[in-house]
Coordinates of C-alpha atoms and ligand atoms in Angstrom, one line a residue:
X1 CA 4.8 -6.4 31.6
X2 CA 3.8 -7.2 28.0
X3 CA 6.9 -8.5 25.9
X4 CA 8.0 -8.1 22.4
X5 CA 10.4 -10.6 21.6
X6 CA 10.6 -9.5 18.3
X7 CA 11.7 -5.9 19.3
X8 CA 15.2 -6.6 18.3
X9 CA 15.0 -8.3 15.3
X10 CA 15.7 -7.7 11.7
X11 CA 12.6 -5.8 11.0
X12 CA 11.7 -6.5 7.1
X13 CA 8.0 -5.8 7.3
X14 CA 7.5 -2.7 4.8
X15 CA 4.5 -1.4 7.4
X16 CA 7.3 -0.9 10.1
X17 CA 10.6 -0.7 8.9
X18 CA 9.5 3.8 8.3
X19 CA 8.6 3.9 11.8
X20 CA 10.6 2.9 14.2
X21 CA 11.6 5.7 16.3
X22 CA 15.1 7.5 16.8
X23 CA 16.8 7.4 20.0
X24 CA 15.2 11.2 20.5
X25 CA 11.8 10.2 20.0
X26 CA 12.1 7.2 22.4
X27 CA 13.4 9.5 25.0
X28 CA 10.6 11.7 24.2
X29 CA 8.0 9.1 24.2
X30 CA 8.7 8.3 27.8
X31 CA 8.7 12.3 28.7
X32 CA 5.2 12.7 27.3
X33 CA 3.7 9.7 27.7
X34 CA 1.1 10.7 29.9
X35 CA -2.3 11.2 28.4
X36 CA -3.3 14.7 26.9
X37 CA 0.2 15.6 28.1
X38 CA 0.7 18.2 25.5
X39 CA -2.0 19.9 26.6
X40 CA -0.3 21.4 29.5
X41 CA 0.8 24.0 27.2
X42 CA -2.3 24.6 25.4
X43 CA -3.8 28.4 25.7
X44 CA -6.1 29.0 23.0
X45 CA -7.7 25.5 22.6
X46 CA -6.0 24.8 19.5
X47 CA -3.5 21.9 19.3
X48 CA -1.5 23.3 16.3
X49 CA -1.1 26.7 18.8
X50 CA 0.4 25.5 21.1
X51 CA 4.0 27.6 21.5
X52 CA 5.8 25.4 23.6
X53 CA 6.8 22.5 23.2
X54 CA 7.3 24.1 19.3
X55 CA 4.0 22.6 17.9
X56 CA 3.0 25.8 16.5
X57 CA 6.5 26.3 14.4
X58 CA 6.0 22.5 13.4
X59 CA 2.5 22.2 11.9
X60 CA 2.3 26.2 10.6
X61 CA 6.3 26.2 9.2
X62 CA 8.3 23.0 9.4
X63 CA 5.3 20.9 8.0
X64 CA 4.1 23.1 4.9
X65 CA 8.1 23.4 4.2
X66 CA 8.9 20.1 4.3
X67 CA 6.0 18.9 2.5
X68 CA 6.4 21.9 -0.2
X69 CA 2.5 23.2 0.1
X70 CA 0.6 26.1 1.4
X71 CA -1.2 24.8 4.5
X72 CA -0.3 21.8 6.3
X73 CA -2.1 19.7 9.7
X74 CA -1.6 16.7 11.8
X75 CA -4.2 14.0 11.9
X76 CA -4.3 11.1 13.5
X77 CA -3.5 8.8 11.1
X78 CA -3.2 9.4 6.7
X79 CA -6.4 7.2 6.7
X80 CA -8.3 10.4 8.8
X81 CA -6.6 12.9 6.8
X82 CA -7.7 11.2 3.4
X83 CA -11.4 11.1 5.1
X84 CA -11.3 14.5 6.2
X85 CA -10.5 15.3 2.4
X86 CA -13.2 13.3 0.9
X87 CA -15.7 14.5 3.7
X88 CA -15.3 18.2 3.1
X89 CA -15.7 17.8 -0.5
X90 CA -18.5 14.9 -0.8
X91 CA -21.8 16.0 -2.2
X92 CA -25.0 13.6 -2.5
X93 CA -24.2 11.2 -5.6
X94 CA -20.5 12.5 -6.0
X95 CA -17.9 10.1 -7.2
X96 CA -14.6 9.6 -6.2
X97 CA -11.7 7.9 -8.9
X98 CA -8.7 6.2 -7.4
X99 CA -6.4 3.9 -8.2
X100 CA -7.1 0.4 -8.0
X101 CA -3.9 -0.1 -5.9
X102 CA -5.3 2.0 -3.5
X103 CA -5.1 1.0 0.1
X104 CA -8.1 -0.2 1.8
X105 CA -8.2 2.2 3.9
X106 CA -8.7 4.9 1.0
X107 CA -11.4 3.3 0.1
X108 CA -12.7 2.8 3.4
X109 CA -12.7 6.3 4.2
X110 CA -14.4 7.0 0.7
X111 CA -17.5 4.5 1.7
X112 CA -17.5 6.5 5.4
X113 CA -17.9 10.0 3.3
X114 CA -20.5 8.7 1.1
X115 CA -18.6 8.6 -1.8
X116 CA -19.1 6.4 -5.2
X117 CA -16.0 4.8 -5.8
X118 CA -14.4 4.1 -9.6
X119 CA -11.4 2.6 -9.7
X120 CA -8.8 2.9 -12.1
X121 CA -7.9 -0.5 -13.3
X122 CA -3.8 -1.7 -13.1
X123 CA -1.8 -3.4 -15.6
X124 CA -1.1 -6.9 -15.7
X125 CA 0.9 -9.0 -14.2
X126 CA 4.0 -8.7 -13.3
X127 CA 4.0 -5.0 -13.1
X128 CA 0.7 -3.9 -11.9
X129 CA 1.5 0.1 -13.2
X130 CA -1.6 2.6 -13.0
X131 CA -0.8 4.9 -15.8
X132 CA -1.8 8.0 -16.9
X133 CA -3.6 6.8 -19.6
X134 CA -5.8 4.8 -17.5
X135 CA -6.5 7.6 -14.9
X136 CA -7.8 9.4 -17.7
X137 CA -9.9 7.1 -19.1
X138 CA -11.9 6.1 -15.9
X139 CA -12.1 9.9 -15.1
X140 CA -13.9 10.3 -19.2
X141 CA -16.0 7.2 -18.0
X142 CA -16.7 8.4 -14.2
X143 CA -17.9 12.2 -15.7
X144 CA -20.3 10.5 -17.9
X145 CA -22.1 8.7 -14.3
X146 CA -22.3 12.1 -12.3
X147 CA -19.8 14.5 -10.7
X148 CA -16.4 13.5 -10.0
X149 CA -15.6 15.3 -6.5
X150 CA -12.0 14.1 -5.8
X151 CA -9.4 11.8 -7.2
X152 CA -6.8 9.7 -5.6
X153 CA -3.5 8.6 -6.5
X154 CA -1.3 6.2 -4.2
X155 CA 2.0 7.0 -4.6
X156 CA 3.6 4.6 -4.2
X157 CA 1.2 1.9 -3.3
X158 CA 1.4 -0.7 -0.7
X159 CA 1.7 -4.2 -2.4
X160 CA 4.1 -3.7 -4.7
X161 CA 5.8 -0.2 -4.4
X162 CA 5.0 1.3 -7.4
X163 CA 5.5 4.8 -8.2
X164 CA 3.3 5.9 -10.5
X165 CA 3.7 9.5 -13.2
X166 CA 2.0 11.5 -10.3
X167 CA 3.0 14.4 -12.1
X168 CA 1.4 13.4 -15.6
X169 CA -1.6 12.3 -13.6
X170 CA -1.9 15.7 -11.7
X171 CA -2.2 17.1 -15.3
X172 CA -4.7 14.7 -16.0
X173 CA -7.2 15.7 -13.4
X174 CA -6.8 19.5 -14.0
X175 CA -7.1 19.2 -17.1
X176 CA -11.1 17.1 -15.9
X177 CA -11.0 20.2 -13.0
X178 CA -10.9 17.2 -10.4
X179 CA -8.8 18.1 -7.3
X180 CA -6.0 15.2 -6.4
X181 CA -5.1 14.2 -3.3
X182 CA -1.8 12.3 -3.5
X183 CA -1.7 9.5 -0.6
X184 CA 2.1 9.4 0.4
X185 CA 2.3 7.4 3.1
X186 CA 4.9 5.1 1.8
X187 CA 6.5 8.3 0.5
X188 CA 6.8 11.0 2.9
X189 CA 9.2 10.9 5.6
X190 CA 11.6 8.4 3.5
X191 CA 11.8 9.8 -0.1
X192 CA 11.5 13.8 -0.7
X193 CA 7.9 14.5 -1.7
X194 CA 6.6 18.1 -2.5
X195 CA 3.3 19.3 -3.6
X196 CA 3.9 22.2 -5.6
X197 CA 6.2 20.0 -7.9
X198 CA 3.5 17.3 -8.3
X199 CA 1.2 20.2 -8.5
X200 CA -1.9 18.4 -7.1
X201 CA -4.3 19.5 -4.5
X202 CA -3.7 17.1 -1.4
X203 CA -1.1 15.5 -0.1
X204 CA -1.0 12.8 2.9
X205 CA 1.9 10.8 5.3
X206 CA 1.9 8.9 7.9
X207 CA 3.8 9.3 11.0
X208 CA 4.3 5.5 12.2
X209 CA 4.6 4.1 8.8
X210 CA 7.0 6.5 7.2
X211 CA 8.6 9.4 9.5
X212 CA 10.0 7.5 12.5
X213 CA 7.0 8.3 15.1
X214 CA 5.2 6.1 17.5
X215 CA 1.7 7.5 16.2
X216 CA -0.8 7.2 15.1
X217 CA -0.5 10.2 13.6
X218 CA -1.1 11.3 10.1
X219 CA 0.0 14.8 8.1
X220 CA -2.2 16.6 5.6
X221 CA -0.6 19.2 3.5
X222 CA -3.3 20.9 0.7
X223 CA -2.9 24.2 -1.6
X224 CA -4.3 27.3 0.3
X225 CA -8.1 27.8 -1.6
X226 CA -8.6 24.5 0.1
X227 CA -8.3 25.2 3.6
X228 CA -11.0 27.2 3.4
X229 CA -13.2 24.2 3.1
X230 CA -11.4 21.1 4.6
X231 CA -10.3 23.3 7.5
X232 CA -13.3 25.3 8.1
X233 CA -14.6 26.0 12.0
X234 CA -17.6 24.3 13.8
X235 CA -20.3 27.3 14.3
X236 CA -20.5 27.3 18.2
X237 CA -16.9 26.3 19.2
X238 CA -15.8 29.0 16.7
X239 CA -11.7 28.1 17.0
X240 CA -12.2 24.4 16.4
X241 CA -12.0 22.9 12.6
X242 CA -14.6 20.9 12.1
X243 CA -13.0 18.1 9.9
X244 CA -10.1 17.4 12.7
X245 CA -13.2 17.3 15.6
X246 CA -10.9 20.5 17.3
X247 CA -7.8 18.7 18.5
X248 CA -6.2 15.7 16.9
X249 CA -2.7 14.4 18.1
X250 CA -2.6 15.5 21.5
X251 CA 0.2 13.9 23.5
X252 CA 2.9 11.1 22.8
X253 CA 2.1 11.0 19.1
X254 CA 2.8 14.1 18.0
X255 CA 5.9 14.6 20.2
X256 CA 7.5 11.7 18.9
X257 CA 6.8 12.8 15.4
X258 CA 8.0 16.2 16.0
X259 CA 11.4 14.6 18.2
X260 CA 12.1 12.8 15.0
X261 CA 11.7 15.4 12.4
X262 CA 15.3 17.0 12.5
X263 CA 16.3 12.6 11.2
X264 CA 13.5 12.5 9.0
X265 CA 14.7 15.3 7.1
X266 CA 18.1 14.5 6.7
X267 CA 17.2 10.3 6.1
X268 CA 15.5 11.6 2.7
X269 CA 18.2 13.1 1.4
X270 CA 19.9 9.5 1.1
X271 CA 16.9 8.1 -0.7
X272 CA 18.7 7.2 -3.6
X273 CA 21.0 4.9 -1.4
X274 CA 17.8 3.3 -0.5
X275 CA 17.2 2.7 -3.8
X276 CA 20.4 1.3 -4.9
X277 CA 20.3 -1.2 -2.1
X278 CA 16.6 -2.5 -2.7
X279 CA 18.0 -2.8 -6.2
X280 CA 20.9 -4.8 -5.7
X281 CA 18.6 -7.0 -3.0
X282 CA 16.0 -7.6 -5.8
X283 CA 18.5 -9.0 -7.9
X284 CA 20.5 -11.3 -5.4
X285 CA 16.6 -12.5 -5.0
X286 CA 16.4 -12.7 -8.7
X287 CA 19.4 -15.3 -8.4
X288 CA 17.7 -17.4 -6.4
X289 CA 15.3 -18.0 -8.7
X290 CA 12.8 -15.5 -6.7
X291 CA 10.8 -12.4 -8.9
X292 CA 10.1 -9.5 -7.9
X293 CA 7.2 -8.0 -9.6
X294 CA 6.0 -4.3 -10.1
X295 CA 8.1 -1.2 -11.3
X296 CA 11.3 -2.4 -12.7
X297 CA 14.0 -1.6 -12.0
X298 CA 12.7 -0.6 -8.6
X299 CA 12.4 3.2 -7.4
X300 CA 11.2 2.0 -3.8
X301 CA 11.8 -0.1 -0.4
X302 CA 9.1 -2.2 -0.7
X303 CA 9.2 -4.9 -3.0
X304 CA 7.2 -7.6 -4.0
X305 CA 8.3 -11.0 -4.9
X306 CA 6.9 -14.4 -6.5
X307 CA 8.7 -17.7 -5.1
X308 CA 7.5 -20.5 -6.9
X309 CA 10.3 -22.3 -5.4
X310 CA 9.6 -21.7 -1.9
X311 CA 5.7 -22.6 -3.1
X312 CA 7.1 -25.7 -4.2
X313 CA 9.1 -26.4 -1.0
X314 CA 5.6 -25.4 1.3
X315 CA 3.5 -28.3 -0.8
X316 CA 5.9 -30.9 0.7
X317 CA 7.4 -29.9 3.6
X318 CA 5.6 -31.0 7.1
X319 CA 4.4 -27.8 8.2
X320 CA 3.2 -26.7 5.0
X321 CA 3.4 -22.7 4.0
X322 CA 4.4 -21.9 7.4
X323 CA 8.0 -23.1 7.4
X324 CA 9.3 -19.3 5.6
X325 CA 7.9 -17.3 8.6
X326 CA 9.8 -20.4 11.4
X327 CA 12.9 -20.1 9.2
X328 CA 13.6 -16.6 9.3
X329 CA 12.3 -16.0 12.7
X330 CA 15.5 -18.6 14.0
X331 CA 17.0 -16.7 11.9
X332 CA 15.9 -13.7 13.9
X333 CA 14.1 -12.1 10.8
X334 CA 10.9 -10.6 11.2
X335 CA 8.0 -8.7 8.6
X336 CA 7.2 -11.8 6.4
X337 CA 3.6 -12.4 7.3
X338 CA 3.0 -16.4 8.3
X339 CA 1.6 -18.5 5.8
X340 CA 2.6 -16.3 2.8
X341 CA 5.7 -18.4 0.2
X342 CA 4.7 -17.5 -2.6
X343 CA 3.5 -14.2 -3.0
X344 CA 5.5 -11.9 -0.5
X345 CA 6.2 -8.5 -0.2
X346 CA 9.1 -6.6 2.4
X347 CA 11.3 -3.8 2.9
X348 CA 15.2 -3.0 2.8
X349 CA 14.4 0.7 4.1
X350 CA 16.8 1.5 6.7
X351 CA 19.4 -2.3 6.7
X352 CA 22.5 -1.8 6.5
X353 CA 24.6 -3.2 3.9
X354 CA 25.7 -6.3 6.1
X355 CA 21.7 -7.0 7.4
X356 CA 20.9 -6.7 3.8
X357 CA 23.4 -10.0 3.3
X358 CA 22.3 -11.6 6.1
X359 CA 18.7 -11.7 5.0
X360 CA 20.0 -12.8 1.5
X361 CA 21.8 -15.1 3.1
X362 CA 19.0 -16.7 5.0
X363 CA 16.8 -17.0 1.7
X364 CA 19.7 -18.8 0.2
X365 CA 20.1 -21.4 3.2
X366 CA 16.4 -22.1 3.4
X367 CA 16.6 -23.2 -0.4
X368 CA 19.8 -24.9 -0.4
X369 CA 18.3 -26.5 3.1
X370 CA 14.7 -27.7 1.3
X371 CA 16.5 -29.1 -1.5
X372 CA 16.1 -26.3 -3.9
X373 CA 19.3 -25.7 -5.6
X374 CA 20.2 -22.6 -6.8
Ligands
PLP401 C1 -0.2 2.3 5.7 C2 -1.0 3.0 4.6 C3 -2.1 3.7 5.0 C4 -2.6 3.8 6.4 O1 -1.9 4.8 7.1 P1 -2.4 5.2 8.6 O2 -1.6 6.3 9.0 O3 -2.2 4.0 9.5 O4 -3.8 5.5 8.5 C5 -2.7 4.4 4.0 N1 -2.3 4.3 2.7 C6 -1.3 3.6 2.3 C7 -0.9 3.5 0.9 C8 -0.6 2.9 3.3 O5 0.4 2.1 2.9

């Protein structure tokens, strides 16, 4: 058997601390583990059809509900739901503007689908904000090189968790007649999201990062004049969309997704506890002497912090920059990526109260320990 020693750790790693699965969806993942085992039930060669188990009352009700838009699809990932997007609308020399905290996987996809990419320049340090005034200026700048087909906004973005005016930006690119996707992977599935209220044109999660599932799996909720194109049918298989290549989660991933849902929906509505506690967690770093840069005060999980003390302590120390990662993993503290002291970013989503401590704690010991009082 393959281990995973660090299954039962204190997970602080932003990318996994969404997706660990509920006691339902474990059970579940060992029911339909099998490959294609969804597809037992399957009857018209749709995935989304299927009536039992209830993936037809998930994608076609639960989803576009929860998600607050018209249509709504599983993927298998936010990255292929953000590529299906750009795909459908491309056109030969058609730019895309996003964000330049995009993740890379936005403007991976964007390269895939042909796309020219302008990006929409952050602040400075230590905030790193993409504001609306920004957006609209590379969008002036992008019309004047050739059609702008789709915009992007990351909300909130992966490096430092920063939530930007979605709404004002939504504005923005109707006021340019650019359609925006909104990628909420960070978003949806821990903090309530809905489309209509940003009023933009796409929206995407992500079921292993954010809504407890063992994925991958992705979600894709859009306004209704857009299905027409991003979910229109191949010309010989005539029940299978095109952009999804027919069926896209078909076993496991969307089983767990779906045995989580009934958590995922009540975790958001404690969001603002989340908040709090990544608050107070910032500033017990803040103590220490450690910043944490972007939005502040925070409005998300995921934080990013400068140490220039524990930089200091990973110039002299024997090991170098990898003592941080061997102190909190004795510590049995895991999501700091080895090597990284001085630039860092982690997650408080789902700690309790006394694992939030702990981890404080540990910071506190390792600089008291190395010599760095505080
Ligand atoms: C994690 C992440 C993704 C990738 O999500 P997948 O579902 O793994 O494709 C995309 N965008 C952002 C902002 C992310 O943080």
């Amino acid at each position: 058997m393959f281990k995973r020693d660090t299954k039962d750790f204190i997970n602080i790693d932003p990318l996994q601390t969404g997706g660990k699965l509920t006691e339902e969806a474990r059970k579940a993942l060992a029911e339909w583990g099998d490959g294609y085992s969804v597809c037992d039930f399957c009857t018209t060669g749709r995935l989304d059809e299927i009536k039992t188990p209830p993936i037809f009352d998930f994608v076609h009700h639960q989803l576009p509900e929860f998600l607050d838009c018209d249509v709504a699809r599983v993927t298998n990932g936010a990255r292929e739901a953000k590529f299906a997007v750009m795909h459908s609308l491309a056109r030969k020399d058609g730019w895309i503007v996003m964000d330049e905290n995009a993740h890379y996987s936005s403007y991976v996809a964007a390269e895939r689908a042909g796309l020219n990419i302008a990006l929409v320049p952050k602040t400075d340090y230590p905030e790193y904000r993409i504001t609306p005034e920004n957006f609209a200026k590379t969008l002036e700048e992008t019309k004047k090189k050739g059609e702008i087909v789709l915009a992007l906004i990351t909300y909130p973005d992966g490096n430092y968790g920063n939530l930007p005016d979605v709404v004002s930006i939504a504005k923005i690119c109707e006021e340019y007649g650019v359609p925006l996707l909104v990628n909420a992977a960070y978003a949806i599935g821990r903090m309530p999201v809905s489309l209509r209220k940003i009023n933009a044109d796409f929206v995407v999660g992500s079921g292993h990062k954010s809504m407890a599932a063992s994925g991958p799996i992705g979600v894709l909720g859009m306004r209704e004049d857009w299905a027409k194109i991003v979910l229109r049918r191949s010309e010989k298989y005539r029940n299978k969309e095109l952009e999804l290549l027919g069926c896209t989660a078909r076993g496991a991933t969307i089983i767990t997704l779906m045995a989580s849902f009934p958590h995922v929906k009540e975790r958001i509505k404690r969001w603002d506890g989340e908040v709090e506690k990544a608050r107070y967690f910032a500033s017990k770093m803040e103590e220490m002497g450690i910043k944490q840069l972007g939005d502040k005060p925070h409005n998300h999980d995921l934080m990013f912090f400068h140490a220039e003390n524990l930089y200091e302590i990973s110039k002299k120390v024997k090991k170098g920059r990898f003592f941080l990662y061997r102190e909190l993993k004795a510590r049995r503290i895991h999501g700091i990526k080895p090597g990284l002291t001085r630039y860092f970013k982690l997650s408080t989503y789902g700690l309790s109260r006394e694992e939030v401590d702990y981890v404080l704690n540990a910071f506190a010991e390792i600089l008291e320990k190395y010599g760095q009082n505080i």
